Tab-separated table of C-alpha atoms in Angstrom:
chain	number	residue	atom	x	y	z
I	1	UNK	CA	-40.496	20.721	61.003
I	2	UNK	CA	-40.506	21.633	57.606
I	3	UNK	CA	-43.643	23.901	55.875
I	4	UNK	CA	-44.298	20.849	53.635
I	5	UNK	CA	-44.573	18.539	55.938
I	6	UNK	CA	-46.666	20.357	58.175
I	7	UNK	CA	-49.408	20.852	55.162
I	8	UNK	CA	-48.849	16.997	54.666
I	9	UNK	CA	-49.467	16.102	58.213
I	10	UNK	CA	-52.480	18.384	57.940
I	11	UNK	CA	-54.074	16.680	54.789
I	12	UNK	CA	-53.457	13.310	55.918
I	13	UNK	CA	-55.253	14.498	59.181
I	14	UNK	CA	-58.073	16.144	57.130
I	15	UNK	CA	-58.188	12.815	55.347
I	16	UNK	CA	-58.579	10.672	58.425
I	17	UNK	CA	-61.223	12.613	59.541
I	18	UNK	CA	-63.523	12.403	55.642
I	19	UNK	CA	-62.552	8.781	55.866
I	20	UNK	CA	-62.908	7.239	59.517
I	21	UNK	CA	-66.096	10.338	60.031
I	22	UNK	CA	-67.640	11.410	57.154
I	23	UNK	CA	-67.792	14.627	55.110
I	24	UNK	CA	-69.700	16.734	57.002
I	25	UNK	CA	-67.643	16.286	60.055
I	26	UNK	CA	-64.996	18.076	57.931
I	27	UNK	CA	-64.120	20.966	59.833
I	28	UNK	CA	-61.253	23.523	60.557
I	29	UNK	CA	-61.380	22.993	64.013
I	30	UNK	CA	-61.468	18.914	63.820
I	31	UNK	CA	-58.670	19.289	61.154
I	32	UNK	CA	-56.550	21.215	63.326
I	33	UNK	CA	-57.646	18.926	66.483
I	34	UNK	CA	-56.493	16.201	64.639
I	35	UNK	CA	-53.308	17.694	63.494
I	36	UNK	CA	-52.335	19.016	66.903
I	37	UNK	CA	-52.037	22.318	65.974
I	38	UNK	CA	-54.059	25.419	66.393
I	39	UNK	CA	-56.644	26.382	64.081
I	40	UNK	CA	-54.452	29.628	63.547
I	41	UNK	CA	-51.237	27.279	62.478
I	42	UNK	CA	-54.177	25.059	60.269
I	43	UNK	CA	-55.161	28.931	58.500
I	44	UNK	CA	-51.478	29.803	58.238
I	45	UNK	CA	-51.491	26.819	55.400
I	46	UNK	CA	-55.046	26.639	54.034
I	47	UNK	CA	-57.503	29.989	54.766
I	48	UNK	CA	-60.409	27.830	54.302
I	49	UNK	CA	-61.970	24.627	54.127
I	50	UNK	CA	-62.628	24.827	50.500
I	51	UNK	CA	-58.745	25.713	49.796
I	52	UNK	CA	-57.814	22.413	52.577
I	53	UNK	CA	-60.141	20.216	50.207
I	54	UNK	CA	-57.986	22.142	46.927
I	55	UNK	CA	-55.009	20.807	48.518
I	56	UNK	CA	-56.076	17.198	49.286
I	57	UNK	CA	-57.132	16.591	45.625
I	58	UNK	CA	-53.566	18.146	44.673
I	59	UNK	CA	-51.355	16.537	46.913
I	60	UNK	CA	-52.991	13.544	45.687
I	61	UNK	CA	-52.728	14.517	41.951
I	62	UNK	CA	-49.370	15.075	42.378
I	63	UNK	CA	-48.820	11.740	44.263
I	64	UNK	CA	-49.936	9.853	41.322
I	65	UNK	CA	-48.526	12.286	38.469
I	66	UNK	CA	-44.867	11.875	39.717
I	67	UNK	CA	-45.340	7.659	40.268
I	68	UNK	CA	-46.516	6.943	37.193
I	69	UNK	CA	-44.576	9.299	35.104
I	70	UNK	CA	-41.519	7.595	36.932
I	71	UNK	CA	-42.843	4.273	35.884
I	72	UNK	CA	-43.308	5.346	32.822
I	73	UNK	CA	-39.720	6.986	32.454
I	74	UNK	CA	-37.968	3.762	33.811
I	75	UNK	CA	-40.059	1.105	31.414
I	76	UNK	CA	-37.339	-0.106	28.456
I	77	UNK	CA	-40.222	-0.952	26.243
I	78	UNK	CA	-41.700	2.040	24.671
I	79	UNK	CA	-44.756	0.276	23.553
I	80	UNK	CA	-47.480	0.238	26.343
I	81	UNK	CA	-45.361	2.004	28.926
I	82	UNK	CA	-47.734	4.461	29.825
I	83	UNK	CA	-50.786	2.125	30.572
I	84	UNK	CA	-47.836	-0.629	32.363
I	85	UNK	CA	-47.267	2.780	34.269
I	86	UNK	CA	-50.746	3.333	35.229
I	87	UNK	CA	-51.681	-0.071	35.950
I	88	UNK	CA	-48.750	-0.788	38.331
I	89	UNK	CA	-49.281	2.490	40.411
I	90	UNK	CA	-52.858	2.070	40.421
I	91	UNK	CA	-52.365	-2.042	41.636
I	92	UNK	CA	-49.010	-1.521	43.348
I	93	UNK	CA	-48.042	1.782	44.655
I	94	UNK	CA	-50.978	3.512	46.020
I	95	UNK	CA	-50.945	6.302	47.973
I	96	UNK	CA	-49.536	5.151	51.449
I	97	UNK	CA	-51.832	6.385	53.681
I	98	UNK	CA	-55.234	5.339	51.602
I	99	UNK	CA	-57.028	7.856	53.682
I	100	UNK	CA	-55.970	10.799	51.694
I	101	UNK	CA	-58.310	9.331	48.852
I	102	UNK	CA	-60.971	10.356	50.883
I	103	UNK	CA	-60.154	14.157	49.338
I	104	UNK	CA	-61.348	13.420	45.887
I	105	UNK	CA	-65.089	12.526	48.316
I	106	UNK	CA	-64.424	15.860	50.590
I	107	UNK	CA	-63.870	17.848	47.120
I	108	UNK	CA	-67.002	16.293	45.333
I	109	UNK	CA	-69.561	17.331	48.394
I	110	UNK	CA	-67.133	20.772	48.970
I	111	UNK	CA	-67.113	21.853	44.699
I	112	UNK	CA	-66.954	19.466	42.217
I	113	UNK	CA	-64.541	22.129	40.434
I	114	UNK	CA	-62.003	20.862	43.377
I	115	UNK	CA	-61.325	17.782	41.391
I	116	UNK	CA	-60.504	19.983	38.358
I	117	UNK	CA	-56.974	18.622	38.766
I	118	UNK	CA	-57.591	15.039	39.109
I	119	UNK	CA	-59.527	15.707	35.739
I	120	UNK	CA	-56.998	17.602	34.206
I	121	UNK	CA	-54.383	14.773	34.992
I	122	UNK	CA	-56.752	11.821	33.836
I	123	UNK	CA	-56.566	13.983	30.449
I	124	UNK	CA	-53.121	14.126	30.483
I	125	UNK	CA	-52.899	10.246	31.032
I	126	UNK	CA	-55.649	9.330	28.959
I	127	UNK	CA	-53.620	11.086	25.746
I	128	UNK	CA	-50.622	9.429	26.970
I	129	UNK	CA	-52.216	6.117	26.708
I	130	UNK	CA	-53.716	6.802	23.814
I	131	UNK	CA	-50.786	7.585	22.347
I	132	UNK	CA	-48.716	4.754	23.913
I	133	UNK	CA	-48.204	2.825	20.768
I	134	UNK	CA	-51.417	-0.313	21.209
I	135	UNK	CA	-54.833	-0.351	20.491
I	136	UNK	CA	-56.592	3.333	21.888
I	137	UNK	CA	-60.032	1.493	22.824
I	138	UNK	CA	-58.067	-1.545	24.248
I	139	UNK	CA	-55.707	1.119	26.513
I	140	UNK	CA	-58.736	2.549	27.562
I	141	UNK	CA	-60.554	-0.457	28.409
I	142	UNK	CA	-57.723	-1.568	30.347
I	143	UNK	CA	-57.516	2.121	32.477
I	144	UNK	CA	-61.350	1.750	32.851
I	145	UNK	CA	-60.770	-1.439	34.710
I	146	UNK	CA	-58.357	-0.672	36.503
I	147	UNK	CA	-60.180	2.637	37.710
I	148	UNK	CA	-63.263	0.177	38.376
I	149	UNK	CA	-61.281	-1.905	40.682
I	150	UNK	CA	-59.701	1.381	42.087
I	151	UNK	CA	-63.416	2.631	42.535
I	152	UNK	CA	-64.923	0.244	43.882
I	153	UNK	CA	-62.323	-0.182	46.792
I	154	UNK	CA	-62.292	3.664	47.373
I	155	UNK	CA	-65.783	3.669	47.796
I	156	UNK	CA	-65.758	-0.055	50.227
I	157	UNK	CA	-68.305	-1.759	47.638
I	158	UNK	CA	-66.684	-4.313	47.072
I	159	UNK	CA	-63.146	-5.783	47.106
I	160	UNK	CA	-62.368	-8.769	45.207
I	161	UNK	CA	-59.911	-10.517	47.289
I	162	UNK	CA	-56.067	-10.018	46.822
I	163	UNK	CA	-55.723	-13.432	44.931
I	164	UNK	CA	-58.419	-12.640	42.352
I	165	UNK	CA	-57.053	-8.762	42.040
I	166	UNK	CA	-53.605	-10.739	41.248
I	167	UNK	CA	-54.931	-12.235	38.766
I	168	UNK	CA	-56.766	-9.176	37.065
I	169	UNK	CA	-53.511	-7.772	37.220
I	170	UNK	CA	-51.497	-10.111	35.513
I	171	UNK	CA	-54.383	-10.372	32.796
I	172	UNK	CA	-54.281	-6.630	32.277
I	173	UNK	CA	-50.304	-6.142	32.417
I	174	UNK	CA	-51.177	-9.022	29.456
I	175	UNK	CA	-53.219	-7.472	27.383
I	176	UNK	CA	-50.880	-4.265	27.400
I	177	UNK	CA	-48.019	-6.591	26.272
I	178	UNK	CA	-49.723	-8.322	23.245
């Protein structure tokens, strides 16, 4: 097995563990456990729990950086295609196993500087889509609602039904297009 997709198969098991357990049953020993490896293999790939949570928020980063910049990169229309981009990841192609959201929680209760790349990437896409050829403060409005939506799932607050998240959808893809 490959060295990447051993560190994969040990995020995705850190990330089942934040999700399905909570936080503070974040451990190296319950990581590797989980993985099926020894906590020596689980050190070989992250020394700590603090640099496991660094590469759950950057896998994830990463995730989302390449999908939408794809999008982005395959939209004809130049006008919007950033926010189209965003909007259709953030709907459409999440990250398969939604677990590994769980990282951006494990790196907030770990160090809030841990997210430092999901911020520096929402800066990158906020520019992008401010600069994507509409209305800044309507772009924005339409990330911010996607994000809520995105949120609010994350976080199991509420979910507002895969007919009525359709139709948000379509209304937003909408508003980018007029």
């Amino acid at each position: 097995m490959s060295r990447t997709s051993r560190k994969v198969e040990i995020l995705h098991a850190a990330s089942k563990i934040v999700s399905e357990k909570g936080i503070f049953n974040l451990t190296l020993e319950a990581v590797a456990l989980e993985a099926g490896i020894s906590k020596g293999g689980l050190l070989y790939h992250f020394p700590s729990k603090e640099e496991l949570v660094k590469g759950m928020v950057e896998h994830l980063a990463n995730n989302y950086r390449e999908k939408i910049a794809g999008n982005a990169e395959m939209d004809p229309v130049e006008k919007g295609k950033w926010i189209r981009a965003y909007v259709d990841v953030t709907f459409n192609q999440v990250y398969a196993n939604k677990d590994m959201h769980s990282g951006l929680l494990a790196a907030k209760a770990v160090n809030s500087e841990l997210l430092d790349p999901i911020r520096d990437l929402y800066a990158e896409w906020q520019e992008s889509i401010e600069d994507d050829g509409i209305d800044p403060v309507k772009a924005t409005i339409i990330r911010l609602a996607t994000d809520g939506i995105w949120l609010a799932e994350l976080f199991d607050i509420y979910h507002i039904g895969d007919e009525k998240k359709e139709t948000v959808y379509k209304t937003l893809k909408e508003w980018v297009n007029e």
